[in-house]
Amino acid sequence: MTQPETPDNAPRIPSAMSAESNQSLPFAAALDDFFVYMRSEKQLSLHTQTNYARDLEKFQKYCLEKRITELDKLAPNHIRIAVAQLHRTGLGGKSLQRWLSSLRSFFQFCIKRQWMGSNVADGITAPKSPKKLPKTLDVDQAIQFVEVEGDDFIQQRDRALVELIYSSGLRLAEVVALNLNDIDWGEAMLRVVAGKGGKSRVLPIGSAAMVALKNWLPARKLFTTDAEQALFITQRGSRIGHRAVQIRLQQLSVQQGMDTPVHPHMLRHSFASHMLESSGDLRLVQELLGHENISTTQVYTHLDFQHLAKVYDKAHPRAVRKPDSND
């Protein structure tokens, strides 16, 4: 069968290593065959081929420096040393993971061609990339954002919505899914159900959020029926959607004079960051955020842990929950 012609811009590995060895298959020949396979049999995109070429060229350069020109001379230790060298030059964890993936694919191809007996890159991992702290608002910025003024339907709803997200660290999906009966109005507590397993958690609601929610209820009632149980609705009387919340927060970012667009998860991140700054209680924040693994919460800080509503009341800048004489 005639092989398709190689496009002029198709990636090629430089044939820096001689193909004249009579001992075992040289790198250059194996790489050429690998790229014919990638292009003709796998029919990978030009972008993917270019990525493979870039990754394998790095390894070829390393092997030239070590005078390794043949496949049967490779050992796992060569891969480990190459990973360490690339990491020292500034290549990050994710880039090194992709680089190792390219090597494994190439070596697996060589094994199928019976040019190698084992995949010398198997079991070798890249250094982990440091987790970056999500972008957050400081306390003053958060308060500026959630203090939405006005008494019409949209303003009442938006104020209650953003106050509640920031008060209790809710995910977008969680706040959209809330029903009226999820709130204990007397105790100022909230039940949230989230995740694939439908796990629930109970969260405190700060005083500012409770005031905004109670002010929102009369406006909400004018636009819907008793059959609709959604806490947050549109002017059409139905449950508000994810995209509608995102758009409203973008509009509020401009309206409230924010320097950067605020999205729902930024409010959740800000909640977590402010709670940790005030309390230093990582376990508390893990429980409030609903993280199964505390390592997920550790992206916010490396503080040590030490309980729930009492710490919350002292720590959250909008949380001083006082008994309501009307309850």
PDB file of N, CA and C in Angstrom, residues 166-260:
ATOM      1  N   TYR A 166     -21.190  33.877  49.338  1.00  0.00           N
ATOM      2  CA  TYR A 166     -20.041  34.302  50.136  1.00  0.00           C
ATOM      3  C   TYR A 166     -20.173  33.900  51.594  1.00  0.00           C
ATOM      4  N   SER A 167     -21.391  33.902  52.124  1.00  0.00           N
ATOM      5  CA  SER A 167     -21.625  33.543  53.518  1.00  0.00           C
ATOM      6  C   SER A 167     -21.288  32.102  53.795  1.00  0.00           C
ATOM      7  N   SER A 168     -21.624  31.205  52.851  1.00  0.00           N
ATOM      8  CA  SER A 168     -21.528  29.769  53.131  1.00  0.00           C
ATOM      9  C   SER A 168     -20.586  29.023  52.192  1.00  0.00           C
ATOM     10  N   GLY A 169     -19.893  29.733  51.303  1.00  0.00           N
ATOM     11  CA  GLY A 169     -18.903  29.097  50.437  1.00  0.00           C
ATOM     12  C   GLY A 169     -19.504  28.114  49.452  1.00  0.00           C
ATOM     13  N   LEU A 170     -20.635  28.467  48.868  1.00  0.00           N
ATOM     14  CA  LEU A 170     -21.348  27.530  47.999  1.00  0.00           C
ATOM     15  C   LEU A 170     -20.765  27.469  46.596  1.00  0.00           C
ATOM     16  N   ARG A 171     -20.849  26.288  46.001  1.00  0.00           N
ATOM     17  CA  ARG A 171     -20.559  26.123  44.577  1.00  0.00           C
ATOM     18  C   ARG A 171     -21.736  26.664  43.775  1.00  0.00           C
ATOM     19  N   LEU A 172     -21.487  26.990  42.512  1.00  0.00           N
ATOM     20  CA  LEU A 172     -22.546  27.482  41.635  1.00  0.00           C
ATOM     21  C   LEU A 172     -23.697  26.486  41.559  1.00  0.00           C
ATOM     22  N   ALA A 173     -23.378  25.200  41.339  1.00  0.00           N
ATOM     23  CA  ALA A 173     -24.420  24.180  41.217  1.00  0.00           C
ATOM     24  C   ALA A 173     -25.226  24.051  42.500  1.00  0.00           C
ATOM     25  N   GLU A 174     -24.576  24.261  43.628  1.00  0.00           N
ATOM     26  CA  GLU A 174     -25.256  24.126  44.914  1.00  0.00           C
ATOM     27  C   GLU A 174     -26.257  25.247  45.142  1.00  0.00           C
ATOM     28  N   VAL A 175     -25.871  26.468  44.833  1.00  0.00           N
ATOM     29  CA  VAL A 175     -26.777  27.590  45.086  1.00  0.00           C
ATOM     30  C   VAL A 175     -27.953  27.572  44.120  1.00  0.00           C
ATOM     31  N   VAL A 176     -27.713  27.142  42.879  1.00  0.00           N
ATOM     32  CA  VAL A 176     -28.789  27.058  41.894  1.00  0.00           C
ATOM     33  C   VAL A 176     -29.803  25.979  42.286  1.00  0.00           C
ATOM     34  N   ALA A 177     -29.329  24.898  42.899  1.00  0.00           N
ATOM     35  CA  ALA A 177     -30.198  23.766  43.247  1.00  0.00           C
ATOM     36  C   ALA A 177     -30.971  23.964  44.543  1.00  0.00           C
ATOM     37  N   LEU A 178     -30.707  25.039  45.275  1.00  0.00           N
ATOM     38  CA  LEU A 178     -31.350  25.227  46.583  1.00  0.00           C
ATOM     39  C   LEU A 178     -32.866  25.385  46.471  1.00  0.00           C
ATOM     40  N   ASN A 179     -33.549  24.759  47.423  1.00  0.00           N
ATOM     41  CA  ASN A 179     -34.998  24.918  47.573  1.00  0.00           C
ATOM     42  C   ASN A 179     -35.297  25.656  48.873  1.00  0.00           C
ATOM     43  N   LEU A 180     -36.521  26.153  48.986  1.00  0.00           N
ATOM     44  CA  LEU A 180     -36.923  26.891  50.188  1.00  0.00           C
ATOM     45  C   LEU A 180     -36.766  26.061  51.448  1.00  0.00           C
ATOM     46  N   ASN A 181     -37.105  24.769  51.360  1.00  0.00           N
ATOM     47  CA  ASN A 181     -37.041  23.924  52.563  1.00  0.00           C
ATOM     48  C   ASN A 181     -35.627  23.470  52.909  1.00  0.00           C
ATOM     49  N   ASP A 182     -34.637  23.909  52.158  1.00  0.00           N
ATOM     50  CA  ASP A 182     -33.241  23.593  52.498  1.00  0.00           C
ATOM     51  C   ASP A 182     -32.704  24.528  53.578  1.00  0.00           C
ATOM     52  N   ILE A 183     -33.458  25.577  53.879  1.00  0.00           N
ATOM     53  CA  ILE A 183     -33.010  26.558  54.868  1.00  0.00           C
ATOM     54  C   ILE A 183     -33.807  26.415  56.158  1.00  0.00           C
ATOM     55  N   ASP A 184     -33.078  26.326  57.252  1.00  0.00           N
ATOM     56  CA  ASP A 184     -33.693  26.376  58.573  1.00  0.00           C
ATOM     57  C   ASP A 184     -33.710  27.849  58.981  1.00  0.00           C
ATOM     58  N   TRP A 185     -34.843  28.513  58.786  1.00  0.00           N
ATOM     59  CA  TRP A 185     -34.928  29.951  58.988  1.00  0.00           C
ATOM     60  C   TRP A 185     -34.768  30.345  60.458  1.00  0.00           C
ATOM     61  N   GLY A 186     -35.138  29.463  61.367  1.00  0.00           N
ATOM     62  CA  GLY A 186     -35.007  29.768  62.777  1.00  0.00           C
ATOM     63  C   GLY A 186     -33.581  29.660  63.276  1.00  0.00           C
ATOM     64  N   GLU A 187     -32.867  28.624  62.803  1.00  0.00           N
ATOM     65  CA  GLU A 187     -31.496  28.380  63.259  1.00  0.00           C
ATOM     66  C   GLU A 187     -30.445  29.024  62.361  1.00  0.00           C
ATOM     67  N   ALA A 188     -30.882  29.604  61.243  1.00  0.00           N
ATOM     68  CA  ALA A 188     -29.946  30.198  60.277  1.00  0.00           C
ATOM     69  C   ALA A 188     -28.918  29.173  59.822  1.00  0.00           C
ATOM     70  N   MET A 189     -29.423  28.024  59.386  1.00  0.00           N
ATOM     71  CA  MET A 189     -28.583  26.955  58.878  1.00  0.00           C
ATOM     72  C   MET A 189     -29.099  26.529  57.505  1.00  0.00           C
ATOM     73  N   LEU A 190     -28.215  25.935  56.738  1.00  0.00           N
ATOM     74  CA  LEU A 190     -28.515  25.583  55.353  1.00  0.00           C
ATOM     75  C   LEU A 190     -28.083  24.156  55.075  1.00  0.00           C
ATOM     76  N   ARG A 191     -28.946  23.377  54.425  1.00  0.00           N
ATOM     77  CA  ARG A 191     -28.572  22.012  54.027  1.00  0.00           C
ATOM     78  C   ARG A 191     -28.275  22.004  52.530  1.00  0.00           C
ATOM     79  N   VAL A 192     -27.095  21.547  52.195  1.00  0.00           N
ATOM     80  CA  VAL A 192     -26.652  21.508  50.804  1.00  0.00           C
ATOM     81  C   VAL A 192     -26.431  20.063  50.380  1.00  0.00           C
ATOM     82  N   VAL A 193     -26.949  19.705  49.221  1.00  0.00           N
ATOM     83  CA  VAL A 193     -26.701  18.376  48.652  1.00  0.00           C
ATOM     84  C   VAL A 193     -25.889  18.573  47.387  1.00  0.00           C
ATOM     85  N   ALA A 194     -24.771  17.880  47.305  1.00  0.00           N
ATOM     86  CA  ALA A 194     -23.904  18.054  46.141  1.00  0.00           C
ATOM     87  C   ALA A 194     -23.092  16.810  45.885  1.00  0.00           C
ATOM     88  N   GLY A 195     -22.506  16.777  44.698  1.00  0.00           N
ATOM     89  CA  GLY A 195     -21.608  15.687  44.355  1.00  0.00           C
ATOM     90  C   GLY A 195     -22.331  14.502  43.762  1.00  0.00           C
ATOM     91  N   LYS A 196     -21.531  13.599  43.133  1.00  0.00           N
ATOM     92  CA  LYS A 196     -22.092  12.434  42.466  1.00  0.00           C
ATOM     93  C   LYS A 196     -22.846  11.525  43.429  1.00  0.00           C
ATOM     94  N   GLY A 197     -22.372  11.443  44.656  1.00  0.00           N
ATOM     95  CA  GLY A 197     -23.012  10.558  45.618  1.00  0.00           C
ATOM     96  C   GLY A 197     -24.176  11.195  46.339  1.00  0.00           C
ATOM     97  N   GLY A 198     -24.494  12.444  46.014  1.00  0.00           N
ATOM     98  CA  GLY A 198     -25.594  13.135  46.671  1.00  0.00           C
ATOM     99  C   GLY A 198     -25.361  13.369  48.141  1.00  0.00           C
ATOM    100  N   LYS A 199     -24.098  13.587  48.520  1.00  0.00           N
ATOM    101  CA  LYS A 199     -23.789  13.806  49.935  1.00  0.00           C
ATOM    102  C   LYS A 199     -24.266  15.183  50.363  1.00  0.00           C
ATOM    103  N   SER A 200     -24.715  15.261  51.620  1.00  0.00           N
ATOM    104  CA  SER A 200     -25.220  16.538  52.121  1.00  0.00           C
ATOM    105  C   SER A 200     -24.350  17.052  53.258  1.00  0.00           C
ATOM    106  N   ARG A 201     -24.380  18.362  53.443  1.00  0.00           N
ATOM    107  CA  ARG A 201     -23.696  18.973  54.574  1.00  0.00           C
ATOM    108  C   ARG A 201     -24.547  20.143  55.060  1.00  0.00           C
ATOM    109  N   VAL A 202     -24.405  20.471  56.328  1.00  0.00           N
ATOM    110  CA  VAL A 202     -25.177  21.547  56.937  1.00  0.00           C
ATOM    111  C   VAL A 202     -24.228  22.707  57.223  1.00  0.00           C
ATOM    112  N   LEU A 203     -24.625  23.910  56.803  1.00  0.00           N
ATOM    113  CA  LEU A 203     -23.757  25.077  56.893  1.00  0.00           C
ATOM    114  C   LEU A 203     -24.433  26.220  57.642  1.00  0.00           C
ATOM    115  N   PRO A 204     -23.662  27.001  58.366  1.00  0.00           N
ATOM    116  CA  PRO A 204     -24.225  28.211  58.973  1.00  0.00           C
ATOM    117  C   PRO A 204     -24.461  29.277  57.909  1.00  0.00           C
ATOM    118  N   ILE A 205     -25.409  30.155  58.167  1.00  0.00           N
ATOM    119  CA  ILE A 205     -25.659  31.314  57.310  1.00  0.00           C
ATOM    120  C   ILE A 205     -25.401  32.563  58.141  1.00  0.00           C
ATOM    121  N   GLY A 206     -24.572  33.458  57.650  1.00  0.00           N
ATOM    122  CA  GLY A 206     -24.268  34.684  58.376  1.00  0.00           C
ATOM    123  C   GLY A 206     -25.451  35.628  58.443  1.00  0.00           C
ATOM    124  N   SER A 207     -25.391  36.572  59.364  1.00  0.00           N
ATOM    125  CA  SER A 207     -26.518  37.476  59.606  1.00  0.00           C
ATOM    126  C   SER A 207     -26.842  38.330  58.387  1.00  0.00           C
ATOM    127  N   ALA A 208     -25.822  38.820  57.684  1.00  0.00           N
ATOM    128  CA  ALA A 208     -26.080  39.663  56.513  1.00  0.00           C
ATOM    129  C   ALA A 208     -26.803  38.877  55.434  1.00  0.00           C
ATOM    130  N   ALA A 209     -26.416  37.613  55.264  1.00  0.00           N
ATOM    131  CA  ALA A 209     -27.072  36.764  54.269  1.00  0.00           C
ATOM    132  C   ALA A 209     -28.506  36.450  54.679  1.00  0.00           C
ATOM    133  N   MET A 210     -28.737  36.236  55.964  1.00  0.00           N
ATOM    134  CA  MET A 210     -30.095  35.945  56.433  1.00  0.00           C
ATOM    135  C   MET A 210     -31.019  37.134  56.203  1.00  0.00           C
ATOM    136  N   VAL A 211     -30.529  38.334  56.457  1.00  0.00           N
ATOM    137  CA  VAL A 211     -31.336  39.536  56.218  1.00  0.00           C
ATOM    138  C   VAL A 211     -31.674  39.650  54.729  1.00  0.00           C
ATOM    139  N   ALA A 212     -30.682  39.432  53.878  1.00  0.00           N
ATOM    140  CA  ALA A 212     -30.908  39.527  52.438  1.00  0.00           C
ATOM    141  C   ALA A 212     -31.898  38.474  51.958  1.00  0.00           C
ATOM    142  N   LEU A 213     -31.807  37.261  52.497  1.00  0.00           N
ATOM    143  CA  LEU A 213     -32.723  36.181  52.111  1.00  0.00           C
ATOM    144  C   LEU A 213     -34.159  36.493  52.529  1.00  0.00           C
ATOM    145  N   LYS A 214     -34.326  36.973  53.753  1.00  0.00           N
ATOM    146  CA  LYS A 214     -35.686  37.270  54.246  1.00  0.00           C
ATOM    147  C   LYS A 214     -36.306  38.444  53.489  1.00  0.00           C
ATOM    148  N   ASN A 215     -35.484  39.390  53.078  1.00  0.00           N
ATOM    149  CA  ASN A 215     -35.981  40.501  52.272  1.00  0.00           C
ATOM    150  C   ASN A 215     -36.337  40.056  50.853  1.00  0.00           C
ATOM    151  N   TRP A 216     -35.671  39.008  50.396  1.00  0.00           N
ATOM    152  CA  TRP A 216     -35.904  38.499  49.048  1.00  0.00           C
ATOM    153  C   TRP A 216     -37.216  37.723  48.938  1.00  0.00           C
ATOM    154  N   LEU A 217     -37.636  37.063  49.984  1.00  0.00           N
ATOM    155  CA  LEU A 217     -38.812  36.189  49.915  1.00  0.00           C
ATOM    156  C   LEU A 217     -40.087  36.892  49.438  1.00  0.00           C
ATOM    157  N   PRO A 218     -40.429  38.095  49.935  1.00  0.00           N
ATOM    158  CA  PRO A 218     -41.652  38.748  49.447  1.00  0.00           C
ATOM    159  C   PRO A 218     -41.590  39.067  47.948  1.00  0.00           C
ATOM    160  N   ALA A 219     -40.437  39.517  47.466  1.00  0.00           N
ATOM    161  CA  ALA A 219     -40.281  39.813  46.038  1.00  0.00           C
ATOM    162  C   ALA A 219     -40.396  38.534  45.223  1.00  0.00           C
ATOM    163  N   ARG A 220     -39.784  37.459  45.730  1.00  0.00           N
ATOM    164  CA  ARG A 220     -39.852  36.173  45.043  1.00  0.00           C
ATOM    165  C   ARG A 220     -41.289  35.709  44.902  1.00  0.00           C
ATOM    166  N   LYS A 221     -42.076  35.864  45.963  1.00  0.00           N
ATOM    167  CA  LYS A 221     -43.446  35.350  45.995  1.00  0.00           C
ATOM    168  C   LYS A 221     -44.326  35.997  44.929  1.00  0.00           C
ATOM    169  N   LEU A 222     -44.019  37.238  44.547  1.00  0.00           N
ATOM    170  CA  LEU A 222     -44.815  37.947  43.546  1.00  0.00           C
ATOM    171  C   LEU A 222     -44.619  37.398  42.135  1.00  0.00           C
ATOM    172  N   PHE A 223     -43.532  36.643  41.925  1.00  0.00           N
ATOM    173  CA  PHE A 223     -43.191  36.206  40.571  1.00  0.00           C
ATOM    174  C   PHE A 223     -43.304  34.697  40.364  1.00  0.00           C
ATOM    175  N   THR A 224     -43.839  33.975  41.326  1.00  0.00           N
ATOM    176  CA  THR A 224     -43.925  32.528  41.156  1.00  0.00           C
ATOM    177  C   THR A 224     -45.126  31.986  41.916  1.00  0.00           C
ATOM    178  N   THR A 225     -45.285  30.670  41.847  1.00  0.00           N
ATOM    179  CA  THR A 225     -46.402  30.011  42.526  1.00  0.00           C
ATOM    180  C   THR A 225     -45.880  29.170  43.680  1.00  0.00           C
ATOM    181  N   ASP A 226     -46.800  28.696  44.502  1.00  0.00           N
ATOM    182  CA  ASP A 226     -46.408  27.847  45.633  1.00  0.00           C
ATOM    183  C   ASP A 226     -45.811  26.525  45.172  1.00  0.00           C
ATOM    184  N   ALA A 227     -46.098  26.119  43.950  1.00  0.00           N
ATOM    185  CA  ALA A 227     -45.576  24.845  43.436  1.00  0.00           C
ATOM    186  C   ALA A 227     -44.077  24.917  43.168  1.00  0.00           C
ATOM    187  N   GLU A 228     -43.562  26.110  42.891  1.00  0.00           N
ATOM    188  CA  GLU A 228     -42.134  26.275  42.612  1.00  0.00           C
ATOM    189  C   GLU A 228     -41.367  26.370  43.927  1.00  0.00           C
ATOM    190  N   GLN A 229     -40.490  25.418  44.153  1.00  0.00           N
ATOM    191  CA  GLN A 229     -39.740  25.357  45.408  1.00  0.00           C
ATOM    192  C   GLN A 229     -38.332  25.940  45.316  1.00  0.00           C
ATOM    193  N   ALA A 230     -37.904  26.327  44.135  1.00  0.00           N
ATOM    194  CA  ALA A 230     -36.554  26.883  43.983  1.00  0.00           C
ATOM    195  C   ALA A 230     -36.401  28.154  44.807  1.00  0.00           C
ATOM    196  N   LEU A 231     -35.287  28.275  45.510  1.00  0.00           N
ATOM    197  CA  LEU A 231     -35.034  29.467  46.306  1.00  0.00           C
ATOM    198  C   LEU A 231     -34.799  30.684  45.417  1.00  0.00           C
ATOM    199  N   PHE A 232     -34.011  30.500  44.366  1.00  0.00           N
ATOM    200  CA  PHE A 232     -33.697  31.606  43.458  1.00  0.00           C
ATOM    201  C   PHE A 232     -34.346  31.363  42.101  1.00  0.00           C
ATOM    202  N   ILE A 233     -35.125  32.334  41.648  1.00  0.00           N
ATOM    203  CA  ILE A 233     -35.887  32.188  40.416  1.00  0.00           C
ATOM    204  C   ILE A 233     -35.611  33.361  39.477  1.00  0.00           C
ATOM    205  N   THR A 234     -36.041  33.202  38.235  1.00  0.00           N
ATOM    206  CA  THR A 234     -35.997  34.292  37.266  1.00  0.00           C
ATOM    207  C   THR A 234     -37.319  35.055  37.323  1.00  0.00           C
ATOM    208  N   GLN A 235     -37.434  36.109  36.559  1.00  0.00           N
ATOM    209  CA  GLN A 235     -38.681  36.872  36.507  1.00  0.00           C
ATOM    210  C   GLN A 235     -39.807  36.091  35.846  1.00  0.00           C
ATOM    211  N   ARG A 236     -39.452  34.997  35.176  1.00  0.00           N
ATOM    212  CA  ARG A 236     -40.477  34.120  34.588  1.00  0.00           C
ATOM    213  C   ARG A 236     -41.038  33.150  35.622  1.00  0.00           C
ATOM    214  N   GLY A 237     -40.466  33.149  36.812  1.00  0.00           N
ATOM    215  CA  GLY A 237     -40.982  32.315  37.890  1.00  0.00           C
ATOM    216  C   GLY A 237     -40.386  30.933  37.980  1.00  0.00           C
ATOM    217  N   SER A 238     -39.360  30.638  37.174  1.00  0.00           N
ATOM    218  CA  SER A 238     -38.732  29.318  37.209  1.00  0.00           C
ATOM    219  C   SER A 238     -37.338  29.405  37.816  1.00  0.00           C
ATOM    220  N   ARG A 239     -36.784  28.249  38.190  1.00  0.00           N
ATOM    221  CA  ARG A 239     -35.460  28.176  38.830  1.00  0.00           C
ATOM    222  C   ARG A 239     -34.414  28.862  37.957  1.00  0.00           C
ATOM    223  N   ILE A 240     -33.581  29.661  38.561  1.00  0.00           N
ATOM    224  CA  ILE A 240     -32.517  30.322  37.822  1.00  0.00           C
ATOM    225  C   ILE A 240     -31.464  29.302  37.390  1.00  0.00           C
ATOM    226  N   GLY A 241     -30.867  29.505  36.235  1.00  0.00           N
ATOM    227  CA  GLY A 241     -29.879  28.569  35.710  1.00  0.00           C
ATOM    228  C   GLY A 241     -28.451  28.983  35.987  1.00  0.00           C
ATOM    229  N   HIS A 242     -27.531  28.066  35.738  1.00  0.00           N
ATOM    230  CA  HIS A 242     -26.104  28.318  35.975  1.00  0.00           C
ATOM    231  C   HIS A 242     -25.623  29.527  35.179  1.00  0.00           C
ATOM    232  N   ARG A 243     -25.935  29.523  33.887  1.00  0.00           N
ATOM    233  CA  ARG A 243     -25.427  30.586  33.018  1.00  0.00           C
ATOM    234  C   ARG A 243     -25.985  31.946  33.418  1.00  0.00           C
ATOM    235  N   ALA A 244     -27.256  31.971  33.832  1.00  0.00           N
ATOM    236  CA  ALA A 244     -27.865  33.235  34.248  1.00  0.00           C
ATOM    237  C   ALA A 244     -27.148  33.818  35.461  1.00  0.00           C
ATOM    238  N   VAL A 245     -26.764  32.960  36.400  1.00  0.00           N
ATOM    239  CA  VAL A 245     -26.023  33.430  37.581  1.00  0.00           C
ATOM    240  C   VAL A 245     -24.667  33.984  37.164  1.00  0.00           C
ATOM    241  N   GLN A 246     -23.977  33.272  36.276  1.00  0.00           N
ATOM    242  CA  GLN A 246     -22.660  33.737  35.829  1.00  0.00           C
ATOM    243  C   GLN A 246     -22.758  35.104  35.146  1.00  0.00           C
ATOM    244  N   ILE A 247     -23.768  35.267  34.301  1.00  0.00           N
ATOM    245  CA  ILE A 247     -23.949  36.543  33.602  1.00  0.00           C
ATOM    246  C   ILE A 247     -24.255  37.668  34.586  1.00  0.00           C
ATOM    247  N   ARG A 248     -25.134  37.387  35.572  1.00  0.00           N
ATOM    248  CA  ARG A 248     -25.475  38.416  36.557  1.00  0.00           C
ATOM    249  C   ARG A 248     -24.252  38.841  37.359  1.00  0.00           C
ATOM    250  N   LEU A 249     -23.389  37.883  37.710  1.00  0.00           N
ATOM    251  CA  LEU A 249     -22.191  38.244  38.467  1.00  0.00           C
ATOM    252  C   LEU A 249     -21.231  39.071  37.616  1.00  0.00           C
ATOM    253  N   GLN A 250     -21.157  38.781  36.333  1.00  0.00           N
ATOM    254  CA  GLN A 250     -20.329  39.601  35.441  1.00  0.00           C
ATOM    255  C   GLN A 250     -20.860  41.033  35.391  1.00  0.00           C
ATOM    256  N   GLN A 251     -22.184  41.164  35.298  1.00  0.00           N
ATOM    257  CA  GLN A 251     -22.795  42.495  35.261  1.00  0.00           C
ATOM    258  C   GLN A 251     -22.626  43.221  36.592  1.00  0.00           C
ATOM    259  N   LEU A 252     -22.759  42.466  37.680  1.00  0.00           N
ATOM    260  CA  LEU A 252     -22.563  43.065  39.001  1.00  0.00           C
ATOM    261  C   LEU A 252     -21.117  43.519  39.199  1.00  0.00           C
ATOM    262  N   SER A 253     -20.178  42.839  38.597  1.00  0.00           N
ATOM    263  CA  SER A 253     -18.774  43.222  38.720  1.00  0.00           C
ATOM    264  C   SER A 253     -18.561  44.644  38.222  1.00  0.00           C
ATOM    265  N   VAL A 254     -19.224  44.967  37.123  1.00  0.00           N
ATOM    266  CA  VAL A 254     -19.144  46.327  36.578  1.00  0.00           C
ATOM    267  C   VAL A 254     -19.930  47.296  37.454  1.00  0.00           C
ATOM    268  N   GLN A 255     -21.145  46.892  37.800  1.00  0.00           N
ATOM    269  CA  GLN A 255     -22.039  47.743  38.601  1.00  0.00           C
ATOM    270  C   GLN A 255     -21.439  48.100  39.947  1.00  0.00           C
ATOM    271  N   GLN A 256     -20.756  47.140  40.569  1.00  0.00           N
ATOM    272  CA  GLN A 256     -20.206  47.349  41.905  1.00  0.00           C
ATOM    273  C   GLN A 256     -18.797  47.928  41.889  1.00  0.00           C
ATOM    274  N   GLY A 257     -18.307  48.228  40.697  1.00  0.00           N
ATOM    275  CA  GLY A 257     -17.002  48.888  40.574  1.00  0.00           C
ATOM    276  C   GLY A 257     -15.822  47.993  40.887  1.00  0.00           C
ATOM    277  N   MET A 258     -15.918  46.709  40.549  1.00  0.00           N
ATOM    278  CA  MET A 258     -14.818  45.794  40.830  1.00  0.00           C
ATOM    279  C   MET A 258     -13.719  45.944  39.782  1.00  0.00           C
ATOM    280  N   ASP A 259     -12.493  45.699  40.193  1.00  0.00           N
ATOM    281  CA  ASP A 259     -11.354  45.813  39.280  1.00  0.00           C
ATOM    282  C   ASP A 259     -11.259  44.626  38.328  1.00  0.00           C
ATOM    283  N   THR A 260     -11.848  43.522  38.720  1.00  0.00           N
ATOM    284  CA  THR A 260     -11.770  42.299  37.919  1.00  0.00           C
ATOM    285  C   THR A 260     -13.131  41.617  37.928  1.00  0.00           C
TER     286      THR A 260
END
